Backbone as ProteinMPNN parsed JSONL, in Angstrom:
{"seq_chain_A": "MSVSRGDLEAKLEEIRGAVEETAEGARNAGILIAMGVVALVLIAFLNGRRRGRKGVARVEVYRLR", "coords_chain_A": {"N_chain_A": [[-21.363, 21.137, 45.77], [-18.255, 20.603, 44.481], [-15.964, 20.145, 41.798], [-12.792, 18.948, 41.784], [-9.457, 19.528, 40.527], [-7.904, 17.246, 40.785], [-9.864, 15.241, 40.835], [-10.814, 15.37, 38.199], [-8.468, 14.691, 36.756], [-8.055, 12.071, 37.694], [-10.337, 10.776, 36.699], [-9.948, 11.113, 33.936], [-7.599, 9.606, 33.569], [-8.617, 7.102, 34.158], [-10.422, 6.751, 32.042], [-8.611, 6.866, 29.905], [-7.127, 4.533, 30.394], [-9.109, 2.573, 29.933], [-9.611, 2.991, 27.21], [-7.127, 2.355, 26.077], [-6.95, -0.38, 26.72], [-9.084, -1.393, 25.206], [-8.219, -0.737, 22.624], [-5.893, -2.285, 22.433], [-6.956, -4.862, 22.583], [-8.477, -4.902, 20.213], [-6.45, -4.65, 18.345], [-5.035, -7.04, 18.7], [-7.004, -8.873, 17.921], [-7.298, -8.139, 15.25], [-4.804, -8.849, 14.2], [-4.874, -11.63, 14.523], [-7.007, -12.285, 12.817], [-5.969, -11.468, 10.346], [-3.804, -13.238, 10.112], [-5.191, -15.634, 9.912], [-6.534, -15.288, 7.461], [-4.373, -15.152, 5.684], [-3.353, -17.736, 6.029], [-5.493, -19.275, 5.015], [-5.521, -18.471, 2.318], [-2.999, -19.364, 1.505], [-3.281, -22.15, 1.863], [-5.349, -22.668, 0.013], [-4.03, -21.96, -2.353], [-1.884, -23.817, -2.45], [-3.326, -26.205, -2.526], [-4.66, -25.923, -4.968], [-2.491, -25.916, -6.735], [-1.601, -28.536, -6.409], [-3.78, -30.006, -7.352], [-3.775, -29.115, -9.977], [-1.382, -30.134, -10.985], [-1.885, -32.819, -10.762], [-3.878, -33.412, -12.652], [-2.753, -32.924, -15.12], [-2.226, -33.496, -18.494], [0.308, -35.046, -20.21], [1.878, -34.463, -23.168], [3.843, -35.601, -25.737], [5.623, -34.426, -28.467], [6.809, -35.493, -31.524], [8.996, -34.79, -34.144], [9.19, -35.684, -37.424], [11.837, -36.218, -39.675]], "CA_chain_A": [[-20.452, 20.096, 45.336], [-17.312, 21.125, 43.496], [-15.093, 19.156, 41.182], [-11.419, 19.414, 41.87], [-8.562, 19.152, 39.434], [-7.513, 15.857, 41.027], [-10.975, 14.384, 40.405], [-10.809, 15.335, 36.731], [-7.313, 13.932, 36.301], [-8.285, 10.657, 38.003], [-11.338, 10.256, 35.766], [-9.328, 11.043, 32.621], [-6.693, 8.455, 33.583], [-9.47, 5.899, 34.109], [-10.916, 6.651, 30.663], [-7.465, 6.544, 29.054], [-6.826, 3.118, 30.586], [-10.139, 1.775, 29.258], [-9.412, 3.134, 25.762], [-5.934, 1.595, 25.712], [-7.294, -1.811, 26.786], [-9.927, -1.703, 24.044], [-7.387, -0.663, 21.416], [-4.992, -3.448, 22.431], [-7.779, -6.029, 22.244], [-8.831, -4.83, 18.792], [-5.216, -4.884, 17.582], [-4.757, -8.48, 18.752], [-8.007, -9.556, 17.096], [-6.971, -7.857, 13.846], [-3.64, -9.655, 13.819], [-5.318, -13.018, 14.395], [-7.821, -12.406, 11.605], [-5.062, -11.372, 9.196], [-3.053, -14.488, 10.021], [-6.125, -16.646, 9.425], [-6.771, -15.063, 6.032], [-3.146, -15.551, 4.98], [-3.285, -19.198, 6.064], [-6.494, -19.814, 4.089], [-5.074, -18.219, 0.939], [-1.879, -20.266, 1.249], [-3.82, -23.51, 1.725], [-6.062, -22.74, -1.271], [-3.026, -21.92, -3.424], [-1.17, -25.095, -2.507], [-4.276, -27.234, -2.947], [-4.886, -25.728, -6.398], [-1.296, -26.374, -7.451], [-1.558, -29.996, -6.384], [-4.807, -30.497, -8.276], [-3.344, -28.79, -11.336], [-0.345, -31.089, -11.392], [-2.473, -34.157, -10.79], [-4.696, -33.614, -13.842], [-2.08, -32.468, -16.33], [-1.932, -34.523, -19.497], [1.602, -34.754, -20.816], [1.88, -34.864, -24.569], [5.148, -35.426, -26.352], [5.493, -34.239, -29.91], [8.015, -35.88, -32.25], [9.024, -34.31, -35.523], [9.842, -36.616, -38.347], [12.641, -35.493, -40.658]], "C_chain_A": [[-19.528, 20.679, 44.259], [-16.406, 19.992, 43.007], [-13.679, 19.713, 41.209], [-10.601, 18.936, 40.67], [-8.146, 17.682, 39.573], [-8.591, 14.87, 40.595], [-10.998, 14.242, 38.879], [-9.65, 14.506, 36.195], [-7.486, 12.441, 36.545], [-9.266, 10.043, 37.014], [-10.749, 10.129, 34.361], [-8.348, 9.872, 32.527], [-7.478, 7.148, 33.485], [-9.981, 5.67, 32.679], [-9.788, 6.263, 29.722], [-7.102, 5.067, 29.172], [-7.815, 2.216, 29.865], [-9.947, 1.821, 27.741], [-8.206, 2.314, 25.309], [-6.188, 0.092, 25.742], [-8.11, -2.228, 25.571], [-9.109, -1.713, 22.761], [-6.466, -1.873, 21.322], [-5.758, -4.719, 22.053], [-8.136, -6.063, 20.77], [-7.608, -5.121, 17.928], [-4.911, -6.38, 17.549], [-5.739, -9.252, 17.883], [-7.708, -9.346, 15.615], [-5.801, -8.684, 13.359], [-4.046, -11.106, 13.627], [-6.141, -13.224, 13.132], [-6.936, -12.364, 10.366], [-4.262, -12.658, 9.017], [-3.94, -15.614, 9.492], [-6.374, -16.514, 7.929], [-5.56, -15.496, 5.217], [-3.034, -17.066, 4.929], [-4.277, -19.812, 5.083], [-6.073, -19.627, 2.629], [-3.928, -19.165, 0.579], [-2.36, -21.698, 1.042], [-4.539, -23.663, 0.387], [-5.081, -22.764, -2.438], [-2.327, -23.267, -3.569], [-2.08, -26.227, -2.964], [-4.545, -27.124, -4.451], [-3.694, -26.18, -7.222], [-1.259, -27.886, -7.515], [-2.582, -30.574, -7.347], [-4.408, -30.251, -9.722], [-2.292, -29.756, -11.84], [-0.918, -32.483, -11.573], [-3.198, -34.424, -12.115], [-4.031, -33.203, -15.134], [-1.801, -33.649, -17.254], [-0.612, -34.137, -20.158], [1.604, -35.33, -22.234], [3.249, -34.591, -25.137], [4.945, -35.363, -27.856], [6.849, -34.591, -30.526], [7.914, -35.344, -33.669], [9.782, -35.331, -36.354], [10.601, -35.811, -39.393], [12.775, -36.263, -41.908]], "O_chain_A": [[-19.999, 21.189, 43.243], [-16.135, 19.027, 43.722], [-13.415, 20.81, 40.718], [-11.018, 18.058, 39.914], [-8.053, 16.964, 38.577], [-8.291, 13.803, 40.059], [-11.175, 13.148, 38.344], [-9.832, 13.704, 35.278], [-7.107, 11.628, 35.701], [-9.06, 8.924, 36.543], [-11.016, 9.149, 33.666], [-8.285, 9.212, 31.489], [-7.056, 6.208, 32.812], [-9.973, 4.547, 32.176], [-9.976, 5.427, 28.838], [-6.804, 4.418, 28.17], [-7.426, 1.218, 29.259], [-10.101, 0.804, 27.065], [-8.259, 1.652, 24.272], [-5.692, -0.635, 24.881], [-7.867, -3.279, 24.978], [-9.281, -2.588, 21.912], [-6.281, -2.427, 20.238], [-5.26, -5.548, 21.292], [-8.105, -7.122, 20.142], [-7.724, -5.771, 16.889], [-4.568, -6.926, 16.5], [-5.346, -10.186, 17.184], [-7.848, -10.271, 14.815], [-5.807, -9.167, 12.227], [-3.611, -11.749, 12.671], [-5.984, -14.236, 12.449], [-7.136, -13.145, 9.435], [-4.065, -13.116, 7.891], [-3.486, -16.452, 8.713], [-6.42, -17.514, 7.213], [-5.706, -16.136, 4.175], [-2.661, -17.625, 3.897], [-3.942, -20.771, 4.389], [-6.251, -20.526, 1.806], [-3.892, -19.705, -0.526], [-1.888, -22.383, 0.134], [-4.363, -24.669, -0.301], [-5.277, -23.504, -3.402], [-2.195, -23.791, -4.675], [-1.651, -27.11, -3.707], [-4.646, -28.145, -5.132], [-3.865, -26.764, -8.292], [-0.926, -28.46, -8.552], [-2.29, -31.523, -8.076], [-4.672, -31.08, -10.593], [-2.316, -30.151, -13.005], [-0.478, -33.235, -12.442], [-3.139, -35.536, -12.64], [-4.699, -33.139, -16.166], [-1.221, -34.657, -16.85], [-0.453, -33.004, -20.613], [1.363, -36.518, -22.449], [3.763, -33.477, -25.031], [4.192, -36.147, -28.434], [7.889, -34.072, -30.121], [6.867, -35.439, -34.309], [10.878, -35.767, -36.001], [10.076, -34.839, -39.936], [13.422, -35.804, -42.85]]}, "name": "protein", "num_of_chains": 1, "seq": "MSVSRGDLEAKLEEIRGAVEETAEGARNAGILIAMGVVALVLIAFLNGRRRGRKGVARVEVYRLR"}
């Protein structure tokens, strides 16, 4: 049984295709995770600002002359 050049090239193309599919899937998952993290940080920031404004006591100081 001998292995020809064509057999090797076909197998390498098959492996390359599998690697590219895996890399594309990982890239898409990474983008989705990053978008989720950004959304959570933005929501936490906006919620904190709203709470901060809600509980602020406003004090006016008058100087007598």
